[in-house]
mmCIF file of C-alpha atoms in Angstrom:
data_model
loop_
_atom_site.group_PDB
_atom_site.id
_atom_site.type_symbol
_atom_site.label_atom_id
_atom_site.label_comp_id
_atom_site.label_asym_id
_atom_site.label_seq_id
_atom_site.Cartn_x
_atom_site.Cartn_y
_atom_site.Cartn_z
ATOM 1 C CA ASN A 1 15.824 -12.646 -6.955
ATOM 2 C CA ALA A 2 15.094 -10.786 -3.586
ATOM 3 C CA GLY A 3 12.144 -8.450 -3.299
ATOM 4 C CA VAL A 4 11.966 -5.271 -1.250
ATOM 5 C CA MET A 5 13.649 -5.796 1.999
ATOM 6 C CA GLN A 6 13.059 -4.087 5.217
ATOM 7 C CA ASN A 7 14.498 -3.978 8.473
ATOM 8 C CA PRO A 8 13.939 -4.431 11.475
ATOM 9 C CA ARG A 9 10.477 -6.363 11.118
ATOM 10 C CA HIS A 10 9.761 -5.331 14.567
ATOM 11 C CA LEU A 11 11.198 -2.219 16.468
ATOM 12 C CA VAL A 12 10.090 -0.963 20.049
ATOM 13 C CA ARG A 13 11.066 2.335 21.061
ATOM 14 C CA ARG A 14 10.382 4.379 24.193
ATOM 15 C CA ARG A 15 8.636 7.838 23.995
ATOM 16 C CA GLY A 16 11.272 10.131 23.023
ATOM 17 C CA GLN A 17 13.726 7.887 21.529
ATOM 18 C CA GLU A 18 14.614 7.664 17.611
ATOM 19 C CA ALA A 19 13.440 5.145 15.151
ATOM 20 C CA ARG A 20 15.057 4.411 11.930
ATOM 21 C CA LEU A 21 13.496 2.159 9.298
ATOM 22 C CA ARG A 22 15.422 0.643 6.704
ATOM 23 C CA CYS A 23 14.474 -0.454 2.877
ATOM 24 C CA SER A 24 16.198 -1.959 0.450
ATOM 25 C CA PRO A 25 14.525 -1.892 -2.907
ATOM 26 C CA MET A 26 14.304 -4.703 -5.221
ATOM 27 C CA LYS A 27 17.312 -4.906 -7.702
ATOM 28 C CA GLY A 28 17.319 -2.435 -10.417
ATOM 29 C CA HIS A 29 14.791 -0.436 -8.720
ATOM 30 C CA SER A 30 15.437 3.195 -8.316
ATOM 31 C CA HIS A 31 12.138 4.783 -6.925
ATOM 32 C CA VAL A 32 11.174 4.252 -3.208
ATOM 33 C CA TYR A 33 8.016 4.850 -1.501
ATOM 34 C CA TRP A 34 6.994 4.597 2.202
ATOM 35 C CA TYR A 35 3.556 4.240 3.731
ATOM 36 C CA ARG A 36 2.065 4.293 6.937
ATOM 37 C CA GLN A 37 -0.513 1.602 7.888
ATOM 38 C CA LEU A 38 -2.552 1.811 11.225
ATOM 39 C CA PRO A 39 -4.519 -1.152 12.354
ATOM 40 C CA GLU A 40 -7.693 -1.763 10.566
ATOM 41 C CA GLU A 41 -6.769 0.509 8.266
ATOM 42 C CA GLY A 42 -5.378 1.182 4.623
ATOM 43 C CA LEU A 43 -1.984 2.196 3.911
ATOM 44 C CA LYS A 44 -1.151 6.206 3.737
ATOM 45 C CA PHE A 45 1.361 7.614 1.316
ATOM 46 C CA MET A 46 4.206 9.175 3.287
ATOM 47 C CA VAL A 47 6.816 9.769 0.490
ATOM 48 C CA TYR A 48 8.297 9.071 -2.678
ATOM 49 C CA LEU A 49 11.859 9.209 -3.514
ATOM 50 C CA GLN A 50 14.517 8.398 -6.192
ATOM 51 C CA LYS A 51 18.146 8.266 -5.875
ATOM 52 C CA GLU A 52 19.079 11.208 -3.745
ATOM 53 C CA ASN A 53 16.179 13.229 -4.368
ATOM 54 C CA ILE A 54 12.827 13.735 -2.521
ATOM 55 C CA ILE A 55 10.351 13.821 -5.244
ATOM 56 C CA ASP A 56 7.097 13.992 -3.136
ATOM 57 C CA GLU A 57 6.874 14.442 0.476
ATOM 58 C CA SER A 58 3.384 15.536 0.969
ATOM 59 C CA GLY A 59 2.016 12.953 3.077
ATOM 60 C CA MET A 60 5.279 12.978 5.754
ATOM 61 C CA PRO A 61 4.302 14.619 9.045
ATOM 62 C CA LYS A 62 6.050 18.224 8.986
ATOM 63 C CA GLU A 63 8.173 17.202 11.993
ATOM 64 C CA ARG A 64 9.938 14.567 13.478
ATOM 65 C CA PHE A 65 9.859 12.559 10.159
ATOM 66 C CA SER A 66 12.593 12.612 7.609
ATOM 67 C CA ALA A 67 13.312 10.473 4.691
ATOM 68 C CA GLU A 68 16.384 9.877 2.455
ATOM 69 C CA PHE A 69 17.481 7.636 -0.344
ATOM 70 C CA PRO A 70 21.316 7.966 -0.474
ATOM 71 C CA LYS A 71 23.270 6.977 -3.779
ATOM 72 C CA GLU A 72 24.671 3.800 -1.863
ATOM 73 C CA GLY A 73 22.810 2.039 0.626
ATOM 74 C CA PRO A 74 19.055 1.609 1.735
ATOM 75 C CA SER A 75 16.556 4.198 1.978
ATOM 76 C CA ILE A 76 15.841 5.550 5.540
ATOM 77 C CA LEU A 77 12.655 6.649 7.158
ATOM 78 C CA ARG A 78 13.568 8.467 10.436
ATOM 79 C CA ILE A 79 11.404 9.406 13.189
ATOM 80 C CA GLN A 80 12.522 11.556 15.829
ATOM 81 C CA GLN A 81 11.282 11.740 19.319
ATOM 82 C CA VAL A 82 8.512 8.905 18.956
ATOM 83 C CA VAL A 83 5.279 9.363 20.427
ATOM 84 C CA ARG A 84 2.532 6.383 21.059
ATOM 85 C CA GLY A 85 0.875 7.835 17.763
ATOM 86 C CA ASP A 86 3.488 6.751 15.892
ATOM 87 C CA SER A 87 3.294 3.135 16.654
ATOM 88 C CA ALA A 88 2.059 1.700 13.363
ATOM 89 C CA ALA A 89 3.305 -0.814 10.278
ATOM 90 C CA TYR A 90 5.603 1.289 8.053
ATOM 91 C CA PHE A 91 5.999 -0.174 4.557
ATOM 92 C CA CYS A 92 8.347 0.376 1.986
ATOM 93 C CA ALA A 93 7.429 -0.001 -1.987
ATOM 94 C CA SER A 94 9.930 0.058 -4.695
ATOM 95 C CA SER A 95 9.466 0.291 -8.674
ATOM 96 C CA ALA A 96 11.484 0.419 -11.870
ATOM 97 C CA ASP A 97 10.206 3.623 -13.170
ATOM 98 C CA ARG A 98 7.245 5.945 -12.809
ATOM 99 C CA ASN A 99 5.139 3.747 -14.898
ATOM 100 C CA SER A 100 5.898 0.444 -13.139
ATOM 101 C CA PRO A 101 3.552 -1.470 -10.685
ATOM 102 C CA LEU A 102 4.905 -0.856 -6.982
ATOM 103 C CA HIS A 103 6.373 -4.045 -5.348
ATOM 104 C CA PHE A 104 6.039 -3.996 -1.491
ATOM 105 C CA GLY A 105 8.134 -5.258 1.168
ATOM 106 C CA ASN A 106 6.797 -7.007 4.505
ATOM 107 C CA GLY A 107 7.183 -3.891 6.729
ATOM 108 C CA THR A 108 8.506 -2.517 9.818
ATOM 109 C CA ARG A 109 6.212 -2.781 13.041
ATOM 110 C CA LEU A 110 6.955 0.287 15.183
ATOM 111 C CA THR A 111 5.714 0.094 18.678
ATOM 112 C CA VAL A 112 6.234 3.242 21.066
ATOM 113 C CA THR A 113 5.802 2.341 24.657
ATOM 114 C CA GLN B 1 -10.671 13.217 3.399
ATOM 115 C CA GLN B 2 -11.181 9.431 2.082
ATOM 116 C CA GLN B 3 -10.665 9.717 -1.494
ATOM 117 C CA VAL B 4 -11.323 5.795 -2.224
ATOM 118 C CA LYS B 5 -14.281 4.438 -0.354
ATOM 119 C CA GLN B 6 -14.578 0.541 -0.146
ATOM 120 C CA SER B 7 -17.238 -1.606 1.151
ATOM 121 C CA PRO B 8 -17.845 -3.921 2.609
ATOM 122 C CA GLN B 9 -15.334 -4.149 5.905
ATOM 123 C CA SER B 10 -15.662 -7.604 5.971
ATOM 124 C CA LEU B 11 -17.060 -10.363 3.960
ATOM 125 C CA ILE B 12 -17.845 -14.013 4.284
ATOM 126 C CA VAL B 13 -18.199 -16.292 1.182
ATOM 127 C CA GLN B 14 -18.648 -20.031 1.350
ATOM 128 C CA LYS B 15 -16.043 -21.916 -0.739
ATOM 129 C CA GLY B 16 -16.819 -21.975 -4.500
ATOM 130 C CA GLY B 17 -18.722 -18.996 -4.122
ATOM 131 C CA ILE B 18 -18.458 -15.212 -5.985
ATOM 132 C CA SER B 19 -16.731 -12.841 -3.688
ATOM 133 C CA ILE B 20 -17.423 -9.204 -4.494
ATOM 134 C CA ILE B 21 -15.780 -6.068 -3.203
ATOM 135 C CA ASN B 22 -16.640 -2.207 -4.425
ATOM 136 C CA CYS B 23 -14.654 0.732 -4.319
ATOM 137 C CA ALA B 24 -15.603 4.389 -5.516
ATOM 138 C CA TYR B 25 -13.665 7.280 -6.016
ATOM 139 C CA GLU B 26 -13.980 11.499 -6.401
ATOM 140 C CA ASN B 27 -10.896 12.309 -8.335
ATOM 141 C CA THR B 28 -11.229 11.991 -11.881
ATOM 142 C CA ALA B 29 -7.358 12.330 -12.204
ATOM 143 C CA PHE B 30 -6.801 8.927 -11.125
ATOM 144 C CA ASP B 31 -5.272 7.102 -13.986
ATOM 145 C CA TYR B 32 -4.499 3.444 -12.437
ATOM 146 C CA PHE B 33 -6.816 1.354 -10.418
ATOM 147 C CA PRO B 34 -4.890 -1.693 -8.954
ATOM 148 C CA TRP B 35 -6.149 -4.089 -6.454
ATOM 149 C CA TYR B 36 -4.001 -5.475 -3.508
ATOM 150 C CA GLN B 37 -4.057 -8.657 -1.291
ATOM 151 C CA GLN B 38 -2.501 -8.541 2.023
ATOM 152 C CA PHE B 39 -2.051 -11.627 4.217
ATOM 153 C CA PRO B 40 -1.080 -11.350 7.995
ATOM 154 C CA GLY B 41 2.454 -10.037 8.491
ATOM 155 C CA LYS B 42 3.085 -9.546 4.795
ATOM 156 C CA GLY B 43 3.056 -6.489 2.838
ATOM 157 C CA PRO B 44 0.467 -5.724 0.078
ATOM 158 C CA ALA B 45 1.063 -7.884 -3.255
ATOM 159 C CA LEU B 46 -0.503 -6.519 -6.281
ATOM 160 C CA LEU B 47 -3.311 -8.900 -7.519
ATOM 161 C CA ILE B 48 -4.777 -7.254 -10.637
ATOM 162 C CA ALA B 49 -5.226 -3.624 -12.174
ATOM 163 C CA ILE B 50 -7.026 -1.781 -14.517
ATOM 164 C CA ARG B 51 -6.709 1.510 -16.416
ATOM 165 C CA PRO B 52 -9.574 3.931 -16.904
ATOM 166 C CA ASP B 53 -10.072 3.522 -20.557
ATOM 167 C CA VAL B 54 -10.989 -0.378 -20.148
ATOM 168 C CA SER B 55 -14.376 -1.488 -18.731
ATOM 169 C CA GLU B 56 -13.271 -4.941 -17.577
ATOM 170 C CA LYS B 57 -10.072 -6.977 -17.305
ATOM 171 C CA LYS B 58 -9.717 -10.640 -16.074
ATOM 172 C CA GLU B 59 -6.701 -12.463 -15.061
ATOM 173 C CA GLY B 60 -7.877 -16.274 -13.879
ATOM 174 C CA ARG B 61 -10.379 -16.424 -11.273
ATOM 175 C CA PHE B 62 -10.108 -12.402 -10.725
ATOM 176 C CA THR B 63 -11.811 -9.745 -12.763
ATOM 177 C CA ILE B 64 -12.207 -5.842 -12.152
ATOM 178 C CA SER B 65 -15.122 -4.572 -13.602
ATOM 179 C CA PHE B 66 -14.537 -0.528 -14.142
ATOM 180 C CA ASN B 67 -17.525 1.939 -14.568
ATOM 181 C CA LYS B 68 -15.991 5.292 -15.489
ATOM 182 C CA SER B 69 -19.323 7.469 -15.588
ATOM 183 C CA ALA B 70 -19.948 6.118 -11.913
ATOM 184 C CA LYS B 71 -16.665 6.501 -10.914
ATOM 185 C CA GLN B 72 -16.637 2.803 -9.469
ATOM 186 C CA PHE B 73 -14.814 -0.218 -9.610
ATOM 187 C CA SER B 74 -14.906 -3.581 -8.262
ATOM 188 C CA LEU B 75 -13.082 -6.790 -7.747
ATOM 189 C CA HIS B 76 -14.872 -10.133 -8.198
ATOM 190 C CA ILE B 77 -13.373 -13.438 -7.295
ATOM 191 C CA MET B 78 -14.881 -16.410 -8.937
ATOM 192 C CA ASP B 79 -14.806 -20.018 -7.185
ATOM 193 C CA SER B 80 -13.559 -18.382 -4.094
ATOM 194 C CA GLN B 81 -10.990 -20.490 -2.345
ATOM 195 C CA PRO B 82 -9.642 -20.646 1.531
ATOM 196 C CA GLY B 83 -6.337 -19.686 0.452
ATOM 197 C CA ASP B 84 -8.048 -16.531 -0.897
ATOM 198 C CA SER B 85 -8.928 -15.571 2.775
ATOM 199 C CA ALA B 86 -6.958 -12.139 3.080
ATOM 200 C CA THR B 87 -7.699 -8.467 3.286
ATOM 201 C CA TYR B 88 -8.069 -6.785 -0.231
ATOM 202 C CA PHE B 89 -7.205 -3.240 -1.065
ATOM 203 C CA CYS B 90 -8.523 -0.954 -3.808
ATOM 204 C CA ALA B 91 -6.429 1.683 -4.707
ATOM 205 C CA ALA B 92 -5.923 4.736 -7.525
ATOM 206 C CA THR B 93 -2.952 6.118 -8.574
ATOM 207 C CA GLN B 94 -2.226 9.798 -9.322
ATOM 208 C CA ASN B 95 1.485 11.140 -10.049
ATOM 209 C CA GLU B 96 2.744 7.737 -8.979
ATOM 210 C CA LYS B 97 1.035 8.234 -5.678
ATOM 211 C CA LEU B 98 -0.921 5.350 -4.641
ATOM 212 C CA THR B 99 -4.096 6.288 -2.501
ATOM 213 C CA PHE B 100 -5.696 3.188 -0.665
ATOM 214 C CA GLY B 101 -9.127 2.008 0.221
ATOM 215 C CA THR B 102 -9.557 0.782 4.070
ATOM 216 C CA GLY B 103 -9.394 -2.299 3.073
ATOM 217 C CA THR B 104 -11.826 -5.590 3.224
ATOM 218 C CA ARG B 105 -11.171 -8.682 5.312
ATOM 219 C CA LEU B 106 -12.117 -11.884 3.172
ATOM 220 C CA THR B 107 -12.808 -15.014 4.879
ATOM 221 C CA ILE B 108 -13.693 -18.027 2.542
ATOM 222 C CA ILE B 109 -15.478 -20.928 4.691
ATOM 223 C CA PRO B 110 -15.826 -24.516 3.834
#
């Protein structure tokens, strides 16, 4: 009974490169959320998706960031032309429905050099 | 804009003591208040949660106290153990979106 799986666990990118973060929700979960955590801070909401639909992206920067959750395969958070300020831990969470608790993965730690 | 304020930032408690972490919120539309526990290198794990129509919820050594009129809620850890050493986050939900506090780093000393 695997939990939320995120990969890679660590990702190093140079400024200007692209970062792709993957999230496979728990089996049976169709709701996916992405959060960002800066050192010594709480998690900040980025985006909420259901299969093939973006429900709420109010926490996503308007430029360079995008997210998808296709019918088949994992959810992808994509950051284009990364900058040093993008360095953070990115957490994915999933739930079975709108009223169920969120289960988090162990995150992807992105370092931009 | 910090919608959920959490204190203290760090807390040291002796083994067997009571750990207390406090949170306050402004948005009266929040309808669900979970607490998460996070160990280094791991994602947050749901610990205990409460809805605003209940003033207290207890699960084992963990208790949430909720004061709707004051817009405050707190986590109490009874008989604190070294294994409880972690970072704790309060959170509040509106429209399936979690807003987290800034976290409390709890250390339990022998």
